[in-house]
Coordinates of C-alpha atoms in Angstrom, one line a residue:
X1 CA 0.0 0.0 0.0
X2 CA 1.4 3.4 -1.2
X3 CA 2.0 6.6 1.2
X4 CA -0.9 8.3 -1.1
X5 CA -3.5 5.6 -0.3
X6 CA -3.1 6.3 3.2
X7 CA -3.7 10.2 3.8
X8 CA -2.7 10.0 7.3
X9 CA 0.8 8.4 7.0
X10 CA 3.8 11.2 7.2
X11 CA 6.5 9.6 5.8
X12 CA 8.6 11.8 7.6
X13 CA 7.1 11.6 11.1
X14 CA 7.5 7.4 10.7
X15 CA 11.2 7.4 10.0
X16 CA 11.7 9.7 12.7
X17 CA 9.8 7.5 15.2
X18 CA 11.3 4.2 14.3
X19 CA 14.8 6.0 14.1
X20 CA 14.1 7.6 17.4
X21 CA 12.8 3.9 19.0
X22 CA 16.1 2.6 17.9
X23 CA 18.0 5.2 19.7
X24 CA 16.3 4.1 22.9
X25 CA 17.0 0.7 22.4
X26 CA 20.9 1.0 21.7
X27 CA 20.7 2.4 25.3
X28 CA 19.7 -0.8 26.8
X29 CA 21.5 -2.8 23.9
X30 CA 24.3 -2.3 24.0
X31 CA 24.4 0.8 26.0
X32 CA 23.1 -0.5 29.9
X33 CA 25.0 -4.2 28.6
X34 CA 28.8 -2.4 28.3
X35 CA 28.3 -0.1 31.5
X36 CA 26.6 -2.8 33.5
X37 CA 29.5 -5.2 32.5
X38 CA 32.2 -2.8 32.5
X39 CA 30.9 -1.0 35.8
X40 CA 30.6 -4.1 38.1
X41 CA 33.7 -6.6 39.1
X42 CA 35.2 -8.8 37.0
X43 CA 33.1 -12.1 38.4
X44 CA 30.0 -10.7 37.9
X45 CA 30.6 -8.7 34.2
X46 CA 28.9 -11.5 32.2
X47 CA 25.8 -11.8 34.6
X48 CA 25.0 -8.4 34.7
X49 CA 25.1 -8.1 31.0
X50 CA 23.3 -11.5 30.5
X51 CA 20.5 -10.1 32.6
X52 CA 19.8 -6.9 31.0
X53 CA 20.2 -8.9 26.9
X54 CA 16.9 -11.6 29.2
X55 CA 15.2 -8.3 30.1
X56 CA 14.7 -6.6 26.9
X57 CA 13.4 -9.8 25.0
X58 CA 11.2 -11.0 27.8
X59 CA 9.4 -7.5 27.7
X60 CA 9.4 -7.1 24.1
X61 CA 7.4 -10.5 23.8
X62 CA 4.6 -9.6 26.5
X63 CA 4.2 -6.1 25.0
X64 CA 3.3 -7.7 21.8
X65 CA 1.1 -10.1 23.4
X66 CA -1.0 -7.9 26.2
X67 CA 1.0 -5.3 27.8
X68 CA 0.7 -2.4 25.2
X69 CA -3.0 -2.1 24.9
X70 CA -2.6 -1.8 29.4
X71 CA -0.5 1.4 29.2
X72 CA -2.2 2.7 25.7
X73 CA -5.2 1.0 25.1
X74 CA -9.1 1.0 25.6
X75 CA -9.5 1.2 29.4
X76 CA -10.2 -2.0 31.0
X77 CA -13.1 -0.8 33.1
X78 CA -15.7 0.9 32.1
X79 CA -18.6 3.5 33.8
X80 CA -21.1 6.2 32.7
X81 CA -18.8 8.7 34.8
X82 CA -15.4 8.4 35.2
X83 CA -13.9 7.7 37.9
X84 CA -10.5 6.7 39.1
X85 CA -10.8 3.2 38.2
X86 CA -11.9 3.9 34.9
X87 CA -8.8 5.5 34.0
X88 CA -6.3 3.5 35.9
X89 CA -5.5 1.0 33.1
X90 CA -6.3 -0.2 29.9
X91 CA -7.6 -3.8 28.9
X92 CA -5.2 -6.6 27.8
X93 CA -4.8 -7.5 24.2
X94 CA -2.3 -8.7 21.4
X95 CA -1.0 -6.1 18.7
X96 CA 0.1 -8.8 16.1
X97 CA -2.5 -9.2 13.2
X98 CA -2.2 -7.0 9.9
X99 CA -5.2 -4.3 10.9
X100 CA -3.0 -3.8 14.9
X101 CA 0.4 -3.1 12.7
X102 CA -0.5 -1.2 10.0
X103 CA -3.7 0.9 11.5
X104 CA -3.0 4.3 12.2
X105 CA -1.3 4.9 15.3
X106 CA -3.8 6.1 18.0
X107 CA -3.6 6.0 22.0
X108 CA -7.6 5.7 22.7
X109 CA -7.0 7.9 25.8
X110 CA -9.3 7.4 29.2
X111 CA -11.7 9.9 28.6
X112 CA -12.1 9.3 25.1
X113 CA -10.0 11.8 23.2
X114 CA -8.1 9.7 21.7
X115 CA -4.4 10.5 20.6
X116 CA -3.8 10.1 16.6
X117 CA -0.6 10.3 14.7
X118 CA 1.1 10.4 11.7
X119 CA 3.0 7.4 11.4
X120 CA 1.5 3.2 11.9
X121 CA 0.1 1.3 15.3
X122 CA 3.6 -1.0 15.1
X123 CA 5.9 2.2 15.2
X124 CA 4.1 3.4 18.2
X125 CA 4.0 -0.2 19.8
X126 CA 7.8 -0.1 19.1
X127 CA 9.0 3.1 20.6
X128 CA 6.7 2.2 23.7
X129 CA 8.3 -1.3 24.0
X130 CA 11.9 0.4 24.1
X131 CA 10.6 2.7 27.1
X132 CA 8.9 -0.4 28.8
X133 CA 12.4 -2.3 28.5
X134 CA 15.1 0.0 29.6
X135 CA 12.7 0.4 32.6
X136 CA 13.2 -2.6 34.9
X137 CA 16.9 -2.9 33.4
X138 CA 17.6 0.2 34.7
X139 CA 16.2 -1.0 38.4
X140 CA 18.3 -4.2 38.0
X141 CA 21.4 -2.1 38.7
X142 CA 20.2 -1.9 42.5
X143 CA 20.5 -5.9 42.5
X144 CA 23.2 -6.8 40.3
X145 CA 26.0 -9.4 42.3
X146 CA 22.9 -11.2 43.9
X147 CA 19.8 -11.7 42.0
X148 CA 19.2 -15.5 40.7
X149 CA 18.6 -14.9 37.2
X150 CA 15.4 -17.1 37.1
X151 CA 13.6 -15.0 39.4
X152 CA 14.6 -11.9 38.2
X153 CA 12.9 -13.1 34.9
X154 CA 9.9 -13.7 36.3
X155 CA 10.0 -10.4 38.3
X156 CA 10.0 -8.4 34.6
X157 CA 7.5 -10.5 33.7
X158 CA 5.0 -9.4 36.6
X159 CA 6.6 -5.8 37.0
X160 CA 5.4 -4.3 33.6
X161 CA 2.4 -6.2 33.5
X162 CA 1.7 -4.7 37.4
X163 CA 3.8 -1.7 37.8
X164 CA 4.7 -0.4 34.4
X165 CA 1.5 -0.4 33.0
X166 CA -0.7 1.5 35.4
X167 CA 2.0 4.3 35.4
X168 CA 2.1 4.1 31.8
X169 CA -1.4 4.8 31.3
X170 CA -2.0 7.2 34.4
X171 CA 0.4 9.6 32.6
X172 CA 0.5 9.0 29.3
X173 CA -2.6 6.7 27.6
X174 CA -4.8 9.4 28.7
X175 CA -5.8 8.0 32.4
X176 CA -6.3 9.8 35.6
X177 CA -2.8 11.8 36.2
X178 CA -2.7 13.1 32.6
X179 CA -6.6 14.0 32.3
X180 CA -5.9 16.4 35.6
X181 CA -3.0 18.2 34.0
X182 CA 0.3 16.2 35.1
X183 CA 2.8 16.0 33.0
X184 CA 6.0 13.2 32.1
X185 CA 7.6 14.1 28.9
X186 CA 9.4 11.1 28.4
X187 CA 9.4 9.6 31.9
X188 CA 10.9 11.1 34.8
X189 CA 7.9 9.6 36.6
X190 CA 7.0 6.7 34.2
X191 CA 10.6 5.4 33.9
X192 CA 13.2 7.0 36.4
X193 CA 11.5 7.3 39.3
X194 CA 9.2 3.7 39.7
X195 CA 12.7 2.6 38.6
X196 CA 14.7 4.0 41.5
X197 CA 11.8 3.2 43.8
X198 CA 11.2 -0.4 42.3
X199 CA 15.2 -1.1 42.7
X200 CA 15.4 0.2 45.9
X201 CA 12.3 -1.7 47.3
X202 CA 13.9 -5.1 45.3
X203 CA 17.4 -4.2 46.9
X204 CA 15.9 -4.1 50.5
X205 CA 13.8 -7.5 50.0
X206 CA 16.5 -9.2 47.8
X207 CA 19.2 -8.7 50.5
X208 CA 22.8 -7.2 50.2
X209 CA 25.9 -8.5 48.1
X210 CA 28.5 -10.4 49.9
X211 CA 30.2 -8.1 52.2
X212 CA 33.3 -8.3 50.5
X213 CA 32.3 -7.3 47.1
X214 CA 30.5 -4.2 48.9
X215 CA 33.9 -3.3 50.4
X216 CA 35.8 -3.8 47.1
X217 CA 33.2 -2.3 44.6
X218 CA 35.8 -1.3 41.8
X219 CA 34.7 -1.5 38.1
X220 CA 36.7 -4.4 36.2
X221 CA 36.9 -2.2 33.2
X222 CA 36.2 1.8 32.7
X223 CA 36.7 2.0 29.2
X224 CA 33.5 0.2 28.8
X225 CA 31.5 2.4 31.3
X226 CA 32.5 5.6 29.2
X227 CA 31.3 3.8 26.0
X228 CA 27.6 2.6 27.2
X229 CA 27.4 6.1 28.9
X230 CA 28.3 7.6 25.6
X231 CA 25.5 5.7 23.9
X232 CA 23.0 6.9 26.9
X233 CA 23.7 10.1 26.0
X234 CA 23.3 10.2 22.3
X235 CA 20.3 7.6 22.8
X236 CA 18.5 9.9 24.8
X237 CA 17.9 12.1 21.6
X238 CA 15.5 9.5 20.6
X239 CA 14.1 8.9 24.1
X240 CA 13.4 12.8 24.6
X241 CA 13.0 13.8 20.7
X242 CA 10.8 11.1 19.9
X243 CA 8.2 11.8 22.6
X244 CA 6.8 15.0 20.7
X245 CA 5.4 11.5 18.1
X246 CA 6.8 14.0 14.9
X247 CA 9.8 14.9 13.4
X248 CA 8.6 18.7 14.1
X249 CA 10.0 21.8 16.3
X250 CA 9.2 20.2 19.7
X251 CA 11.6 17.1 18.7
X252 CA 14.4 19.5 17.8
X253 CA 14.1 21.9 20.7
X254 CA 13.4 18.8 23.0
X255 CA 16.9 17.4 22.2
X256 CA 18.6 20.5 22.4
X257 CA 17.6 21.0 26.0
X258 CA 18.4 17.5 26.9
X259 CA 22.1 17.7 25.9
X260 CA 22.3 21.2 27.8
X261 CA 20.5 20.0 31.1
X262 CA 23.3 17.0 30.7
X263 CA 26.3 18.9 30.1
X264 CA 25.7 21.3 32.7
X265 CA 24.5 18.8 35.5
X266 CA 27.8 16.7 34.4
X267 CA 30.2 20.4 35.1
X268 CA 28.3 20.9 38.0
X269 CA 28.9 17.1 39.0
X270 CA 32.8 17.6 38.4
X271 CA 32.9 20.9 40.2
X272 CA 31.0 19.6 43.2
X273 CA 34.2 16.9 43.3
X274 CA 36.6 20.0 43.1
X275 CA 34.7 22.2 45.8
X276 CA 34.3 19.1 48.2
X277 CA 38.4 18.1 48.2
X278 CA 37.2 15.1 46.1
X279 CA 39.2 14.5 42.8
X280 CA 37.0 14.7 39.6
X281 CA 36.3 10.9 38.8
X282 CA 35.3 10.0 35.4
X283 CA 32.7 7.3 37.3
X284 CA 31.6 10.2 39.2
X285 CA 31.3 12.2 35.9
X286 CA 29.2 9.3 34.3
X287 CA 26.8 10.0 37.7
X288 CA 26.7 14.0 37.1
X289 CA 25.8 12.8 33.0
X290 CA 22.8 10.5 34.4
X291 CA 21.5 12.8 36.6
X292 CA 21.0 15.5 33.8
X293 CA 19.5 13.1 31.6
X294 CA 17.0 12.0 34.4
X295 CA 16.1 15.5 35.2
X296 CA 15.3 16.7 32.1
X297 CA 13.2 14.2 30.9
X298 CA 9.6 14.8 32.3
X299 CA 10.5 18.3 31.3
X300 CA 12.4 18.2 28.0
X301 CA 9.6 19.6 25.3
X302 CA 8.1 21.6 28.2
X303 CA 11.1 24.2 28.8
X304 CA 13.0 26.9 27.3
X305 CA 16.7 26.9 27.5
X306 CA 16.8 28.8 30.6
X307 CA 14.6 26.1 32.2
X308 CA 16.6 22.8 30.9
X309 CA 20.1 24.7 32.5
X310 CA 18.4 25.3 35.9
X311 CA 17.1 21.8 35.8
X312 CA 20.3 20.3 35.3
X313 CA 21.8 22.5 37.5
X314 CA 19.8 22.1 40.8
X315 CA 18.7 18.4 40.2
X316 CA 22.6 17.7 40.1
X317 CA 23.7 19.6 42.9
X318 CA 20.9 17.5 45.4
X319 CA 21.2 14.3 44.1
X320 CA 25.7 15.1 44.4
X321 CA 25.4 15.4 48.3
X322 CA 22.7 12.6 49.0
X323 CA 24.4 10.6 46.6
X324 CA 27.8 11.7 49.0
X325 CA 25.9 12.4 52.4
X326 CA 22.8 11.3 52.2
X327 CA 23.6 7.5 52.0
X328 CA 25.3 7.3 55.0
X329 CA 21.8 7.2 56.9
X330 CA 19.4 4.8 58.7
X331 CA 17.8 2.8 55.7
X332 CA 19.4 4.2 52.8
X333 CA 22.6 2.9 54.4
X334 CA 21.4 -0.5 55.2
X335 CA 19.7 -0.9 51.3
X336 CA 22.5 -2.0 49.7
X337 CA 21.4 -0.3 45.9
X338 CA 24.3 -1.4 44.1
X339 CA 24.4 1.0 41.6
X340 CA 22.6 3.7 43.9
X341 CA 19.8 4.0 41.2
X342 CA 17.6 5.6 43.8
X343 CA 19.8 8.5 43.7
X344 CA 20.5 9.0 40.5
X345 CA 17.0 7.5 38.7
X346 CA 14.9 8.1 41.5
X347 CA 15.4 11.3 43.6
X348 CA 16.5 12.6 40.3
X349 CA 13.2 11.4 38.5
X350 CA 11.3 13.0 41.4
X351 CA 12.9 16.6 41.4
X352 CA 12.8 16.7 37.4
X353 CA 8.9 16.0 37.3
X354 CA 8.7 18.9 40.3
X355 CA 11.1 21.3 38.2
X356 CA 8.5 21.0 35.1
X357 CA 6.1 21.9 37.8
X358 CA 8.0 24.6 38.5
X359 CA 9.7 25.6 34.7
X360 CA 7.1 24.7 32.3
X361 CA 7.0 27.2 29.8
X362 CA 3.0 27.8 27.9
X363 CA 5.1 28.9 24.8
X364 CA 7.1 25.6 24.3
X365 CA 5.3 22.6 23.7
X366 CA 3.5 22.2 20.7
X367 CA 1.4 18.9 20.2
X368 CA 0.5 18.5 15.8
X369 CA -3.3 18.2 15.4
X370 CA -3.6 14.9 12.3
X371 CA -7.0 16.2 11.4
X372 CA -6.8 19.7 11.1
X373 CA -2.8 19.0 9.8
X374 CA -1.7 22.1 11.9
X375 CA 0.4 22.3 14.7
X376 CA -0.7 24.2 18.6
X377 CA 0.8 25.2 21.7
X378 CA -0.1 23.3 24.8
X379 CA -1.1 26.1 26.9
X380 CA -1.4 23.9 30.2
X381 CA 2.0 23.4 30.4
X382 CA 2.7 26.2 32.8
X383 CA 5.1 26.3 35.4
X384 CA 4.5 28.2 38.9
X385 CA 7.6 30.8 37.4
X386 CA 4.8 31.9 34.9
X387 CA 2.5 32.3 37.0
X388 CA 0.3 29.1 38.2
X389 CA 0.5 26.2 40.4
X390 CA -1.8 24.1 39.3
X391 CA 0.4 21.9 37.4
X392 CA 3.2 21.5 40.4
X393 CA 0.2 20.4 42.6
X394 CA -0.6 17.4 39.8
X395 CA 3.3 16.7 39.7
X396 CA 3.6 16.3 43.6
X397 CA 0.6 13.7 43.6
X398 CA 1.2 12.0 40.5
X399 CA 5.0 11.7 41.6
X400 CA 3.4 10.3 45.6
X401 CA 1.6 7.9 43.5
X402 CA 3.9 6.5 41.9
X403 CA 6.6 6.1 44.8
X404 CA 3.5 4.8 46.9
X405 CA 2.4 2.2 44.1
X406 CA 6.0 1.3 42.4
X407 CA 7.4 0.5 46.1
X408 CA 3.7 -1.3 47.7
X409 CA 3.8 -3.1 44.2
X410 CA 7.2 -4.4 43.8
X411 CA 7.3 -5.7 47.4
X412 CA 4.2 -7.8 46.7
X413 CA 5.9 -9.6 43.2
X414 CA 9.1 -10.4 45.3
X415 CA 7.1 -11.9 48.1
X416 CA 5.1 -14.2 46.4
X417 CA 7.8 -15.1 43.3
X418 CA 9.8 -16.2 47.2
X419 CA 6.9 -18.0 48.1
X420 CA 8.0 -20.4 45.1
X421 CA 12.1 -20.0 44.3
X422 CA 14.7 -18.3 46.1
X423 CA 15.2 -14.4 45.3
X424 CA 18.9 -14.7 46.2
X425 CA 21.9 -16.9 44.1
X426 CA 23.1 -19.4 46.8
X427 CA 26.3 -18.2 48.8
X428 CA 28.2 -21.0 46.6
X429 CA 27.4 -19.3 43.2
X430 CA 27.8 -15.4 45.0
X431 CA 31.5 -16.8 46.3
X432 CA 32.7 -17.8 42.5
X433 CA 30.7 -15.5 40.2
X434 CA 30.2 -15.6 36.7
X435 CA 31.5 -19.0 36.5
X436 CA 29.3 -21.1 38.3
X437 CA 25.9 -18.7 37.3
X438 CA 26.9 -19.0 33.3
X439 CA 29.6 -21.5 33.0
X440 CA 32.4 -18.5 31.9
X441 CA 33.9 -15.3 32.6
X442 CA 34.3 -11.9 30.9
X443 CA 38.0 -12.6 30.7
X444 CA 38.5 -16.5 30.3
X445 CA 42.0 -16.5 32.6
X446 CA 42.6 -20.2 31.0
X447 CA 43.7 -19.2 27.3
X448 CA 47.1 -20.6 26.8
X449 CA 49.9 -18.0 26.8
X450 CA 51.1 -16.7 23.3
X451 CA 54.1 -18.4 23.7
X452 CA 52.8 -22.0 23.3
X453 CA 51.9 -20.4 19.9
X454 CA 55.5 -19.3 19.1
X455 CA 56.7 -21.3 16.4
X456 CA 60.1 -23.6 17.8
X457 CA 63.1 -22.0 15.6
X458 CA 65.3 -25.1 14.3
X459 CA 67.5 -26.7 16.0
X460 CA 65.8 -25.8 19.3
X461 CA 64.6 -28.6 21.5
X462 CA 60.4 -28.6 21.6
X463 CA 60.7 -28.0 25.4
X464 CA 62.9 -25.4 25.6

């Protein structure tokens, strides 16, 4: 079928979307596999990667199957005045015949106006699945060095189809969050923070490492950190600039302010080291870059320049000293978060959706109208420094909800996935590592010297 039979399809807006979707997903593959693998010790390099490469598929597979239409579809229950229930999540079912992939690509919405794009059902089901992935991977850096893999496969399982979901569609399919006013760009709540929360929650249950590998926590190989933080940076043009669903002004600016919310959080990161006595790590670096990403993206299409600098800024500066101070106390120091993704995904998810609260400009974001083929401003979007509170009350309760939900939630799928396997490896397997979980190692320390390659000159006993 040609572009010309099908008057909705923008050509331009569908590469855009599936270029943008694949940005996202180089962040989780291979971007989260090399700075997971490179980030953790030696022994544990090949699980940690493993495990993120067993996330992704598992979640792309139920997507497909039931878990898109929860977060974007129909709502599940239905009532002549809606109510919270009505819009708190959608009702199961596959996208996989012809009519599902090649339909017009439309979020129903809770209250019935329904979201319609440019560009097909299977591009949208795409760049959600990439969102819905990187989610629980990102939550698996609180457990890394002590999860057993088989549980932590059925966790993802029951996690999006729990957690995810009813986030998803609370804020972005139209349900009760987003039909008040609240906003999430591209997940600060959605993503970052039921991440944090979920990891921290799963860290607690779960139980800490071995006590020597929290004493000697040294990454086995930095090169590979900088390179999967490299591709988190660039990948989060697609994760911010494909949120505005076309290749329009919003994408563009929506990028722009993502990379300057991350370069200045990372400055401010580096000078924080210098100010404190600390020396400027390129670990902590990589923390400072994470942070600005975080921060900016409820907010990234809803702020002007001024706004994404002063996000990066102040979200990076908080999360610094908890990160540094904070930890030390009561529970956060008895959580052992391995990769403290409650700091840097959590309280940084948090603050970024209560910045757009308080930065939102009514001039920036621009939403493009199919029918009427025109593009308007999204005139809710204001931020209490223009003049109304309204939408930083919706941010503080539609962030409470989602800490309340992601950490009651999560707590509940560990307990009863205990109830039938162990949560933790067994001391035996968390003693050797990579070995016994996978049967080899990130560096195989058995390959024969290059000398037993040499070739004997003549005249030289074999054995000399």
């Amino acid at each position: 079928m040609t572009a010309e039979a099908l008057p909705w399809l923008n050509q331009g807006d569908t590469a855009w979307q599936v270029t943008a979707a694949t940005l996202v997903g180089l962040m989780s593959v291979p971007g989260l596999v090399v700075l997971y693998g490179g980030v953790m010790q030696k022994r544990w390099s090949i699980n940690s990667m493993m495990l993120t490469f067993l996330t992704f598929a598992i979640v792309l597979v139920i997507w497909v199957l039931y878990a898109f239409k929860m977060g974007f579809g129909q709502p599940w229950f239905h009532s002549t005045h809606p109510g919270f229930l009505n819009a708190f999540i959608g009702k199961p079912s596959p996208v996989l015949s012809p009519k599902a992939l090649q339909s017009q690509g439309t979020v129903p919405g809770a209250y019935g106006a329904a979201s319609v794009f440019g560009f097909p059902e299977s591009a949208l089901v795409y760049f959600q699945f990439v969102f819905a992935a990187i989610t629980p991977i990102l939550s698996l850096g609180s457990v890394l060095g002590r999860v057993n893999w088989k549980a932590w496969c059925v966790y993802s399982v029951l996690w999006i189809s729990i957690v995810y979901v009813v986030d998803a569609f609370l804020l972005w399919g139209g349900g009760f969050f987003a039909h008040h006013g609240a906003l999430d760009f591209s997940g600060g709540y959605v993503i970052h923070l039921s991440a944090g929360v979920s990891g921290f929650v799963a860290a607690a249950v779960i139980g800490p490492r071995l006590q020597r590998d929290r004493e000697i926590d040294a990454p086995n190989n930095v090169a590979m950190v900088a390179v999967g933080a490299g591709l988190l940076w660039l990948g989060w043009n697609g994760f911010n600039g494909g949120d505005p669903y076309s290749a329009a002004n919003s994408a563009s600016a929506a990028v722009l302010n993502t990379n300057l919310a991350t370069a200045v959080a990372f400055l401010v990161w580096v000078s924080c080291d210098l100010i404190t006595g600390r020396k400027p790590s390129l670990l902590g670096g990589v923390n400072g870059m994470i942070v600005g990403l975080v921060a900016i993206t409820p907010a990234a299409g809803f702020v002007n320049g001024w706004g994404a600098i002063a996000d990066g800024g102040i979200v990076s500066i908080v999360v610094y000293f908890a990160m540094n101070y904070l930890s030390s106390w009561g529970p956060l120091r008895r959580v052992d978060d391995t990769l403290g993704v409650i700091y840097t995904h959590g309280i940084a998810g948090l603050l970024g959706g209560l910045m757009t609260g308080v930065f939102a400009d009514p001039g920036m974001a621009v939403f493009y109208d199919v029918a009427g083929k025109k593009y308007t401003p999204a005139g809710s979007a204001t931020g209490l420094v223009f003049g109304s509170a309204t939408l930083l009350k919706w941010q503080v309760f539609a962030g409470a909800f989602v800490i309340a939900w992601s950490a009651f939630a999560t707590f509940v799928i560990l307990k009863v996935i205990g109830l039938f396997m162990p949560l933790r490896m067994s001391t035996e397997n968390m003693e050797i590592g990579d070995v016994a979980e996978h049967g080899h190692e990130v560096y195989p320390s058995d390959i024969p010297s290059l000398g037993a390659y040499q070739e004997v000159p003549s005249g030289v006993p074999a054995t000399a």
